[in-house]
Amino acid sequence: MKPDTLSESGYRVTEDADLSRHNSFRVPARAQWLIEVDDARALPEVFELGAVKSSPVLVLGEGSNVLLTRGWPGVVLVPAMRGIRILEDRGDAALVRVGAGENWNEFVHWSLGRGFAGLENLILIPGSVGAAPIQNIGAYGVEVREFIATVEAFDRRTGQYVRIDNATCTFAYRDSVFKRDPDRFVVTAVEFLLPRSRELVLDYAGVRDELVAMNIDDPNHAAVAEAVMRLRLRKLPNPAQIGNAGSFFKNPVVPAALADALLRANPALPCWPATDGNRKLSAAWLVDAAGFKGAREGDAGVSERHALVLVNHGNATGAQIHALAHHIIDAVDARYGIRLEPEPRIV
Ligand SMILES: Cc1cc2nc3c(=O)[nH]c(=O)nc-3n(C[C@H](O)[C@H](O)[C@H](O)COP(=O)(O)OP(=O)(O)OC[C@H]3O[C@@H](n4cnc5c(N)ncnc54)[C@H](O)[C@@H]3O)c2cc1C
């Protein structure tokens, strides 16, 4: 494969690529090849390239939900297709198509700036639009699945372009068909159905209190966006300042009987109703109670601000952060009988 940084073929190839700026943990790693694809029509040709056919392919957006524990011995493929376009305006809502390579937060600002409602609780989530459906991003009581009409993708198994409707995506808490089958689809664009009005979602993690602190008693979508931004900036370490991938563990979903037993022994453990009569427990509380908030093993650590966020204090490797994650998983298991699951993709 010929390295080519100014290709007109819809993709750019870099050999022996540095991935440290392609992952928000900012751990060192290299890939044999990096291919950035600007034009979805180039994908069949890309997947016919010798190097792509003969080596493992990792699809990477902005790298804010991955932990690279070593270099990648093959091709890292970055979907970089741009563009935001209103496909159909229905008055009370519009169908909007967004290229996978657009930045999620910029798209949220675009939507609010044009009077669409609903994405305000999802403001400031790092990453690309193409990755949003992968783990069904969510925050402050809202999940992106509520707005996704169709996901456009290239099916690596069949070599065909596919349109996957919302039901077929089988979205769940931090989960989807794409996350369960990570080597199959390259998401090229997402079509959103964005309403022009929608009830505000305020009953979650301090949003109402923040609005009170802002002296707003009759909030609109923009005010909620502002409140969520203030909360996130205060609570979450900024990856531009200290490497991290946001929440490192998923909140465990357990049978009600187990949750009740844990709550009898630990009345302060936060617990919420989940689907099928199960309960969702606070992973942050479990990590904190196991003594890991602010803990540090070399440059791998747990944020002092938020027990769920593993951080790179400077020179940690992905393997060191992974080792710390396992120490936390084992400690929480030994103490509470619950095995936490990582939220980022461990590569
Ligand atoms: C500070 C911080 C805060 C965060 N807060 C939240 C939060 O509140 N809620 C939340 O849900 N997440 C949160 N995250 C996680 C992260 O922002 C999301 O998961 C985001 O969608 C990742 O986007 P990305 O482009 O960086 O994906 P990447 O990290 O590059 O990839 C993530 C996964 O998606 C796959 N993938 C990426 N793009 C494509 C594509 N086009 N086609 C097919 N597969 C693809 C990758 O193979 C990988 O498995 C946070 C992360 C950080 C660093």
GROMACS .gro file of C-alpha atoms and ligand atoms in nm:
model
  400
    1MET     CA    1   0.000   0.000   0.000
    2LYS     CA    2   0.135   0.339  -0.099
    3PRO     CA    3   0.142   0.604   0.175
    4ASP     CA    4  -0.043   0.898   0.030
    5THR     CA    5  -0.138   1.205   0.223
    6LEU     CA    6  -0.317   1.395  -0.055
    7SER     CA    7  -0.517   1.126  -0.220
    8GLU     CA    8  -0.811   1.218  -0.441
    9SER     CA    9  -0.949   0.871  -0.399
   10GLY     CA   10  -1.150   0.962  -0.089
   11TYR     CA   11  -0.900   0.829   0.162
   12ARG     CA   12  -0.555   0.913   0.301
   13VAL     CA   13  -0.300   0.656   0.410
   14THR     CA   14  -0.026   0.705   0.671
   15GLU     CA   15   0.231   0.437   0.741
   16ASP     CA   16   0.357   0.365   1.095
   17ALA     CA   17   0.111   0.614   1.242
   18ASP     CA   18   0.132   0.766   1.587
   19LEU     CA   19  -0.196   0.700   1.770
   20SER     CA   20  -0.117   0.904   2.081
   21ARG     CA   21  -0.324   1.195   1.944
   22HIS     CA   22  -0.599   0.956   1.834
   23ASN     CA   23  -0.694   0.842   2.186
   24SER     CA   24  -0.819   1.062   2.471
   25PHE     CA   25  -0.619   0.865   2.731
   26ARG     CA   26  -0.319   0.991   2.529
   27VAL     CA   27  -0.132   0.664   2.582
   28PRO     CA   28   0.150   0.586   2.339
   29ALA     CA   29   0.069   0.343   2.058
   30ARG     CA   30   0.142   0.309   1.689
   31ALA     CA   31  -0.050   0.150   1.404
   32GLN     CA   32   0.108  -0.012   1.101
   33TRP     CA   33  -0.132   0.186   0.881
   34LEU     CA   34  -0.380   0.466   0.944
   35ILE     CA   35  -0.645   0.521   0.679
   36GLU     CA   36  -0.872   0.824   0.704
   37VAL     CA   37  -1.173   0.790   0.480
   38ASP     CA   38  -1.345   1.116   0.372
   39ASP     CA   39  -1.578   0.963   0.118
   40ALA     CA   40  -1.793   0.660   0.204
   41ARG     CA   41  -1.787   0.557  -0.164
   42ALA     CA   42  -1.416   0.472  -0.122
   43LEU     CA   43  -1.483   0.196   0.133
   44PRO     CA   44  -1.516  -0.098  -0.113
   45GLU     CA   45  -1.179   0.001  -0.265
   46VAL     CA   46  -1.021   0.045   0.080
   47PHE     CA   47  -1.132  -0.302   0.189
   48GLU     CA   48  -0.980  -0.448  -0.130
   49LEU     CA   49  -0.633  -0.306  -0.051
   50GLY     CA   50  -0.379  -0.581   0.016
   51ALA     CA   51  -0.283  -0.453   0.363
   52VAL     CA   52  -0.646  -0.421   0.464
   53LYS     CA   53  -0.731  -0.771   0.345
   54SER     CA   54  -0.432  -0.928   0.517
   55SER     CA   55  -0.430  -0.754   0.856
   56PRO     CA   56  -0.670  -0.671   1.138
   57VAL     CA   57  -0.877  -0.354   1.098
   58LEU     CA   58  -0.975  -0.133   1.392
   59VAL     CA   59  -1.234   0.140   1.329
   60LEU     CA   60  -1.160   0.449   1.534
   61GLY     CA   61  -1.353   0.776   1.565
   62GLU     CA   62  -1.193   1.036   1.792
   63GLY     CA   63  -1.063   0.770   2.033
   64SER     CA   64  -1.251   0.896   2.338
   65ASN     CA   65  -1.395   0.558   2.431
   66VAL     CA   66  -1.103   0.322   2.375
   67LEU     CA   67  -0.808   0.207   2.581
   68LEU     CA   68  -0.514   0.110   2.361
   69THR     CA   69  -0.315  -0.144   2.562
   70ARG     CA   70  -0.057  -0.192   2.284
   71GLY     CA   71   0.017  -0.090   1.927
   72TRP     CA   72  -0.217  -0.200   1.650
   73PRO     CA   73  -0.057  -0.458   1.419
   74GLY     CA   74  -0.267  -0.365   1.118
   75VAL     CA   75  -0.496  -0.093   0.984
   76VAL     CA   76  -0.669   0.173   1.191
   77LEU     CA   77  -0.955   0.308   0.980
   78VAL     CA   78  -1.098   0.649   1.069
   79PRO     CA   79  -1.437   0.737   0.912
   80ALA     CA   80  -1.392   1.109   0.843
   81MET     CA   81  -1.700   1.179   0.627
   82ARG     CA   82  -1.831   1.532   0.691
   83GLY     CA   83  -2.153   1.718   0.629
   84ILE     CA   84  -2.479   1.805   0.804
   85ARG     CA   85  -2.786   1.823   0.582
   86ILE     CA   86  -3.159   1.859   0.644
   87LEU     CA   87  -3.314   1.582   0.432
   88GLU     CA   88  -3.678   1.653   0.506
   89ASP     CA   89  -3.846   1.927   0.708
   90ARG     CA   90  -4.178   1.811   0.854
   91GLY     CA   91  -4.252   2.131   1.044
   92ASP     CA   92  -4.263   1.992   1.396
   93ALA     CA   93  -3.947   1.787   1.330
   94ALA     CA   94  -3.681   1.740   1.066
   95LEU     CA   95  -3.480   1.449   0.935
   96VAL     CA   96  -3.113   1.546   0.949
   97ARG     CA   97  -2.826   1.346   0.797
   98VAL     CA   98  -2.485   1.385   0.959
   99GLY     CA   99  -2.153   1.244   0.836
  100ALA     CA  100  -1.981   1.000   1.074
  101GLY     CA  101  -1.672   1.221   1.098
  102GLU     CA  102  -1.855   1.526   1.230
  103ASN     CA  103  -1.780   1.612   1.592
  104TRP     CA  104  -2.072   1.522   1.822
  105ASN     CA  105  -2.061   1.836   2.037
  106GLU     CA  106  -2.045   2.062   1.731
  107PHE     CA  107  -2.352   1.885   1.593
  108VAL     CA  108  -2.538   1.940   1.923
  109HIS     CA  109  -2.457   2.312   1.898
  110TRP     CA  110  -2.571   2.313   1.534
  111SER     CA  111  -2.904   2.153   1.633
  112LEU     CA  112  -2.971   2.393   1.921
  113GLY     CA  113  -2.868   2.692   1.707
  114ARG     CA  114  -3.132   2.598   1.447
  115GLY     CA  115  -3.408   2.563   1.703
  116PHE     CA  116  -3.417   2.186   1.737
  117ALA     CA  117  -3.484   2.040   2.081
  118GLY     CA  118  -3.370   1.732   2.264
  119LEU     CA  119  -2.993   1.702   2.232
  120GLU     CA  120  -2.923   1.959   2.507
  121ASN     CA  121  -2.862   1.693   2.775
  122LEU     CA  122  -2.604   1.528   2.547
  123ILE     CA  123  -2.394   1.841   2.502
  124LEU     CA  124  -2.013   1.821   2.554
  125ILE     CA  125  -1.990   1.443   2.512
  126PRO     CA  126  -1.658   1.398   2.330
  127GLY     CA  127  -1.628   1.200   2.009
  128SER     CA  128  -1.764   1.166   1.658
  129VAL     CA  129  -2.121   1.140   1.534
  130GLY     CA  130  -2.043   0.798   1.383
  131ALA     CA  131  -1.956   0.659   1.726
  132ALA     CA  132  -2.271   0.793   1.895
  133PRO     CA  133  -2.486   0.490   1.804
  134ILE     CA  134  -2.212   0.238   1.891
  135GLN     CA  135  -2.266   0.256   2.266
  136ASN     CA  136  -2.590   0.457   2.245
  137ILE     CA  137  -2.433   0.757   2.417
  138GLY     CA  138  -2.631   0.896   2.704
  139ALA     CA  139  -2.613   1.157   2.977
  140TYR     CA  140  -2.839   1.339   3.223
  141GLY     CA  141  -3.139   1.111   3.162
  142VAL     CA  142  -3.131   1.114   2.778
  143GLU     CA  143  -2.996   0.859   2.529
  144VAL     CA  144  -2.914   0.922   2.164
  145ARG     CA  145  -3.138   0.632   2.054
  146GLU     CA  146  -3.438   0.859   2.116
  147PHE     CA  147  -3.334   1.066   1.809
  148ILE     CA  148  -3.176   0.815   1.570
  149ALA     CA  149  -3.396   0.726   1.271
  150THR     CA  150  -3.144   0.534   1.058
  151VAL     CA  151  -2.775   0.444   1.070
  152GLU     CA  152  -2.596   0.428   0.734
  153ALA     CA  153  -2.307   0.182   0.733
  154PHE     CA  154  -2.076  -0.028   0.521
  155ASP     CA  155  -2.116  -0.396   0.607
  156ARG     CA  156  -1.765  -0.544   0.605
  157ARG     CA  157  -1.908  -0.896   0.598
  158THR     CA  158  -2.105  -0.853   0.275
  159GLY     CA  159  -1.921  -0.556   0.120
  160GLN     CA  160  -2.258  -0.375   0.086
  161TYR     CA  161  -2.387  -0.040   0.205
  162VAL     CA  162  -2.675  -0.085   0.447
  163ARG     CA  163  -2.937   0.134   0.612
  164ILE     CA  164  -3.018   0.012   0.962
  165ASP     CA  165  -3.338   0.140   1.121
  166ASN     CA  166  -3.370   0.226   1.489
  167ALA     CA  167  -3.538  -0.102   1.589
  168THR     CA  168  -3.271  -0.311   1.415
  169CYS     CA  169  -2.998  -0.123   1.603
  170THR     CA  170  -3.139  -0.290   1.923
  171PHE     CA  171  -3.017  -0.008   2.142
  172ALA     CA  172  -2.986  -0.066   2.516
  173TYR     CA  173  -2.797   0.099   2.803
  174ARG     CA  174  -2.450   0.174   2.653
  175ASP     CA  175  -2.510  -0.099   2.398
  176SER     CA  176  -2.624  -0.167   2.041
  177VAL     CA  177  -2.593  -0.419   1.760
  178PHE     CA  178  -2.272  -0.235   1.660
  179LYS     CA  179  -2.109  -0.279   2.000
  180ARG     CA  180  -2.202  -0.646   2.013
  181ASP     CA  181  -2.053  -0.712   1.667
  182PRO     CA  182  -1.759  -0.465   1.661
  183ASP     CA  183  -1.585  -0.596   1.349
  184ARG     CA  184  -1.882  -0.581   1.116
  185PHE     CA  185  -2.006  -0.228   1.042
  186VAL     CA  186  -1.834   0.096   0.950
  187VAL     CA  187  -2.087   0.369   1.031
  188THR     CA  188  -2.071   0.630   0.754
  189ALA     CA  189  -2.359   0.863   0.850
  190VAL     CA  190  -2.643   0.889   1.099
  191GLU     CA  191  -2.991   1.021   1.024
  192PHE     CA  192  -3.158   1.193   1.320
  193LEU     CA  193  -3.524   1.286   1.362
  194LEU     CA  194  -3.497   1.612   1.555
  195PRO     CA  195  -3.812   1.765   1.708
  196ARG     CA  196  -3.867   2.140   1.731
  197SER     CA  197  -4.020   2.109   2.076
  198ARG     CA  198  -3.983   1.849   2.343
  199GLU     CA  199  -4.039   1.824   2.716
  200LEU     CA  200  -3.726   1.916   2.910
  201VAL     CA  201  -3.553   1.636   3.103
  202LEU     CA  202  -3.454   1.793   3.433
  203ASP     CA  203  -3.484   1.525   3.700
  204TYR     CA  204  -3.134   1.392   3.677
  205ALA     CA  205  -2.807   1.448   3.860
  206GLY     CA  206  -2.830   1.808   3.968
  207VAL     CA  207  -2.976   1.974   3.653
  208ARG     CA  208  -3.258   2.147   3.846
  209ASP     CA  209  -3.019   2.267   4.118
  210GLU     CA  210  -2.783   2.405   3.855
  211LEU     CA  211  -3.070   2.599   3.693
  212VAL     CA  212  -3.159   2.744   4.034
  213ALA     CA  213  -2.794   2.844   4.082
  214MET     CA  214  -2.814   3.015   3.742
  215ASN     CA  215  -3.126   3.206   3.861
  216ILE     CA  216  -3.341   3.048   3.589
  217ASP     CA  217  -3.690   2.948   3.698
  218ASP     CA  218  -3.847   2.901   3.352
  219PRO     CA  219  -3.578   2.710   3.160
  220ASN     CA  220  -3.570   2.648   2.785
  221HIS     CA  221  -3.350   2.404   2.589
  222ALA     CA  222  -3.059   2.647   2.572
  223ALA     CA  223  -3.065   2.698   2.949
  224VAL     CA  224  -3.058   2.322   3.008
  225ALA     CA  225  -2.763   2.293   2.769
  226GLU     CA  226  -2.582   2.562   2.966
  227ALA     CA  227  -2.661   2.387   3.298
  228VAL     CA  228  -2.535   2.052   3.167
  229MET     CA  229  -2.216   2.216   3.037
  230ARG     CA  230  -2.150   2.377   3.375
  231LEU     CA  231  -2.209   2.045   3.555
  232ARG     CA  232  -1.985   1.849   3.318
  233LEU     CA  233  -1.701   2.101   3.328
  234ARG     CA  234  -1.709   2.094   3.708
  235LYS     CA  235  -1.741   1.718   3.753
  236LEU     CA  236  -1.543   1.556   3.473
  237PRO     CA  237  -1.169   1.594   3.418
  238ASN     CA  238  -1.102   1.755   3.079
  239PRO     CA  239  -0.916   1.513   2.845
  240ALA     CA  240  -0.727   1.811   2.700
  241GLN     CA  241  -0.568   1.855   3.043
  242ILE     CA  242  -0.551   1.498   3.174
  243GLY     CA  243  -0.593   1.187   2.960
  244ASN     CA  244  -0.915   0.993   3.026
  245ALA     CA  245  -1.207   0.824   2.854
  246GLY     CA  246  -1.492   0.949   3.072
  247SER     CA  247  -1.667   0.684   3.282
  248PHE     CA  248  -1.453   0.374   3.278
  249PHE     CA  249  -1.708   0.131   3.427
  250LYS     CA  250  -2.071   0.074   3.338
  251ASN     CA  251  -2.324   0.096   3.617
  252PRO     CA  252  -2.391  -0.272   3.697
  253VAL     CA  253  -2.746  -0.398   3.635
  254VAL     CA  254  -2.833  -0.672   3.886
  255PRO     CA  255  -3.139  -0.876   3.990
  256ALA     CA  256  -3.363  -0.695   4.243
  257ALA     CA  257  -3.297  -0.955   4.517
  258LEU     CA  258  -2.921  -0.897   4.498
  259ALA     CA  259  -2.970  -0.518   4.498
  260ASP     CA  260  -3.196  -0.543   4.805
  261ALA     CA  261  -2.939  -0.755   4.992
  262LEU     CA  262  -2.661  -0.506   4.908
  263LEU     CA  263  -2.879  -0.213   5.012
  264ARG     CA  264  -2.954  -0.371   5.350
  265ALA     CA  265  -2.578  -0.391   5.417
  266ASN     CA  266  -2.497  -0.059   5.243
  267PRO     CA  267  -2.793   0.180   5.272
  268ALA     CA  268  -2.601   0.465   5.103
  269LEU     CA  269  -2.548   0.270   4.777
  270PRO     CA  270  -2.735   0.461   4.499
  271CYS     CA  271  -2.976   0.233   4.316
  272TRP     CA  272  -3.221   0.298   4.028
  273PRO     CA  273  -3.491   0.088   3.862
  274ALA     CA  274  -3.375  -0.086   3.542
  275THR     CA  275  -3.552  -0.288   3.273
  276ASP     CA  276  -3.706  -0.633   3.338
  277GLY     CA  277  -3.743  -0.568   3.712
  278ASN     CA  278  -3.366  -0.540   3.757
  279ARG     CA  279  -3.181  -0.260   3.938
  280LYS     CA  280  -2.895  -0.040   3.827
  281LEU     CA  281  -2.628   0.031   4.092
  282SER     CA  282  -2.380   0.318   4.104
  283ALA     CA  283  -2.040   0.197   3.984
  284ALA     CA  284  -1.887   0.526   4.109
  285TRP     CA  285  -2.008   0.454   4.462
  286LEU     CA  286  -1.867   0.098   4.451
  287VAL     CA  287  -1.524   0.218   4.328
  288ASP     CA  288  -1.517   0.492   4.592
  289ALA     CA  289  -1.625   0.256   4.871
  290ALA     CA  290  -1.354   0.008   4.767
  291GLY     CA  291  -1.105   0.289   4.839
  292PHE     CA  292  -0.997   0.378   4.485
  293LYS     CA  293  -1.113   0.739   4.440
  294GLY     CA  294  -0.795   0.942   4.382
  295ALA     CA  295  -0.582   0.623   4.391
  296ARG     CA  296  -0.266   0.608   4.182
  297GLU     CA  297  -0.040   0.332   4.051
  298GLY     CA  298   0.249   0.516   3.887
  299ASP     CA  299   0.094   0.751   3.630
  300ALA     CA  300  -0.225   0.544   3.604
  301GLY     CA  301  -0.487   0.673   3.842
  302VAL     CA  302  -0.847   0.729   3.941
  303SER     CA  303  -0.968   1.088   3.923
  304GLU     CA  304  -1.000   1.270   4.255
  305ARG     CA  305  -1.309   1.444   4.117
  306HIS     CA  306  -1.495   1.138   3.996
  307ALA     CA  307  -1.436   0.776   4.108
  308LEU     CA  308  -1.556   0.641   3.773
  309VAL     CA  309  -1.292   0.816   3.565
  310LEU     CA  310  -0.952   0.651   3.520
  311VAL     CA  311  -0.683   0.901   3.424
  312ASN     CA  312  -0.336   0.917   3.274
  313HIS     CA  313  -0.130   1.150   3.494
  314GLY     CA  314   0.130   1.184   3.218
  315ASN     CA  315   0.328   0.883   3.110
  316ALA     CA  316   0.103   0.587   3.185
  317THR     CA  317   0.082   0.317   2.921
  318GLY     CA  318  -0.247   0.161   2.821
  319ALA     CA  319  -0.134  -0.164   2.983
  320GLN     CA  320  -0.078   0.015   3.317
  321ILE     CA  321  -0.424   0.173   3.306
  322HIS     CA  322  -0.569  -0.167   3.218
  323ALA     CA  323  -0.388  -0.326   3.515
  324LEU     CA  324  -0.531  -0.061   3.750
  325ALA     CA  325  -0.879  -0.126   3.609
  326HIS     CA  326  -0.838  -0.495   3.691
  327HIS     CA  327  -0.728  -0.421   4.045
  328ILE     CA  328  -1.045  -0.215   4.090
  329ILE     CA  329  -1.265  -0.485   3.936
  330ASP     CA  330  -1.116  -0.751   4.166
  331ALA     CA  331  -1.141  -0.532   4.479
  332VAL     CA  332  -1.507  -0.442   4.414
  333ASP     CA  333  -1.582  -0.810   4.344
  334ALA     CA  334  -1.411  -0.927   4.665
  335ARG     CA  335  -1.604  -0.673   4.870
  336TYR     CA  336  -1.949  -0.664   4.707
  337GLY     CA  337  -1.966  -0.972   4.484
  338ILE     CA  338  -2.016  -0.758   4.171
  339ARG     CA  339  -1.782  -0.763   3.871
  340LEU     CA  340  -1.771  -0.422   3.708
  341GLU     CA  341  -1.752  -0.411   3.329
  342PRO     CA  342  -1.540  -0.153   3.142
  343GLU     CA  343  -1.735   0.091   2.925
  344PRO     CA  344  -1.455   0.178   2.676
  345ARG     CA  345  -1.340  -0.068   2.416
  346ILE     CA  346  -1.019  -0.234   2.538
  347VAL     CA  347  -0.790  -0.278   2.238
  348LIG     C1  348  -1.439   1.323   2.926
  348LIG     C2  349  -1.531   1.220   2.862
  348LIG     C3  350  -1.664   1.221   2.895
  348LIG     C4  351  -1.750   1.127   2.837
  348LIG     N1  352  -1.883   1.131   2.870
  348LIG     C5  353  -1.969   1.043   2.814
  348LIG     C6  354  -2.109   1.048   2.846
  348LIG     O1  355  -2.155   1.133   2.922
  348LIG     N2  356  -2.190   0.955   2.788
  348LIG     C7  357  -2.143   0.861   2.702
  348LIG     O2  358  -2.223   0.780   2.653
  348LIG     N3  359  -2.012   0.855   2.670
  348LIG     C8  360  -1.925   0.942   2.724
  348LIG     N4  361  -1.791   0.936   2.693
  348LIG     C9  362  -1.743   0.833   2.599
  348LIG    C10  363  -1.730   0.884   2.453
  348LIG     O3  364  -1.740   1.023   2.448
  348LIG    C11  365  -1.839   0.825   2.363
  348LIG     O4  366  -1.841   0.685   2.371
  348LIG    C12  367  -1.819   0.867   2.216
  348LIG     O5  368  -1.931   0.826   2.140
  348LIG    C13  369  -1.692   0.808   2.155
  348LIG     O6  370  -1.673   0.867   2.028
  348LIG     P1  371  -1.538   0.848   1.949
  348LIG     O7  372  -1.556   0.904   1.814
  348LIG     O8  373  -1.427   0.903   2.029
  348LIG     O9  374  -1.529   0.689   1.941
  348LIG     P2  375  -1.400   0.597   1.958
  348LIG    O10  376  -1.352   0.606   2.099
  348LIG    O11  377  -1.302   0.626   1.852
  348LIG    O12  378  -1.462   0.454   1.932
  348LIG    C14  379  -1.549   0.396   2.027
  348LIG    C15  380  -1.602   0.265   1.969
  348LIG    O13  381  -1.682   0.293   1.856
  348LIG    C16  382  -1.629   0.231   1.740
  348LIG     N5  383  -1.647   0.328   1.632
  348LIG    C17  384  -1.615   0.460   1.633
  348LIG     N6  385  -1.656   0.520   1.520
  348LIG    C18  386  -1.713   0.423   1.443
  348LIG    C19  387  -1.774   0.421   1.315
  348LIG     N7  388  -1.787   0.533   1.240
  348LIG     N8  389  -1.820   0.302   1.267
  348LIG    C20  390  -1.811   0.189   1.341
  348LIG     N9  391  -1.755   0.185   1.465
  348LIG    C21  392  -1.708   0.302   1.515
  348LIG    C22  393  -1.486   0.200   1.771
  348LIG    O14  394  -1.441   0.087   1.697
  348LIG    C23  395  -1.492   0.171   1.920
  348LIG    O15  396  -1.536   0.040   1.942
  348LIG    C24  397  -1.702   1.029   2.747
  348LIG    C25  398  -1.564   1.031   2.714
  348LIG    C26  399  -1.480   1.126   2.769
  348LIG    C27  400  -1.335   1.128   2.732
   0.00000   0.00000   0.00000
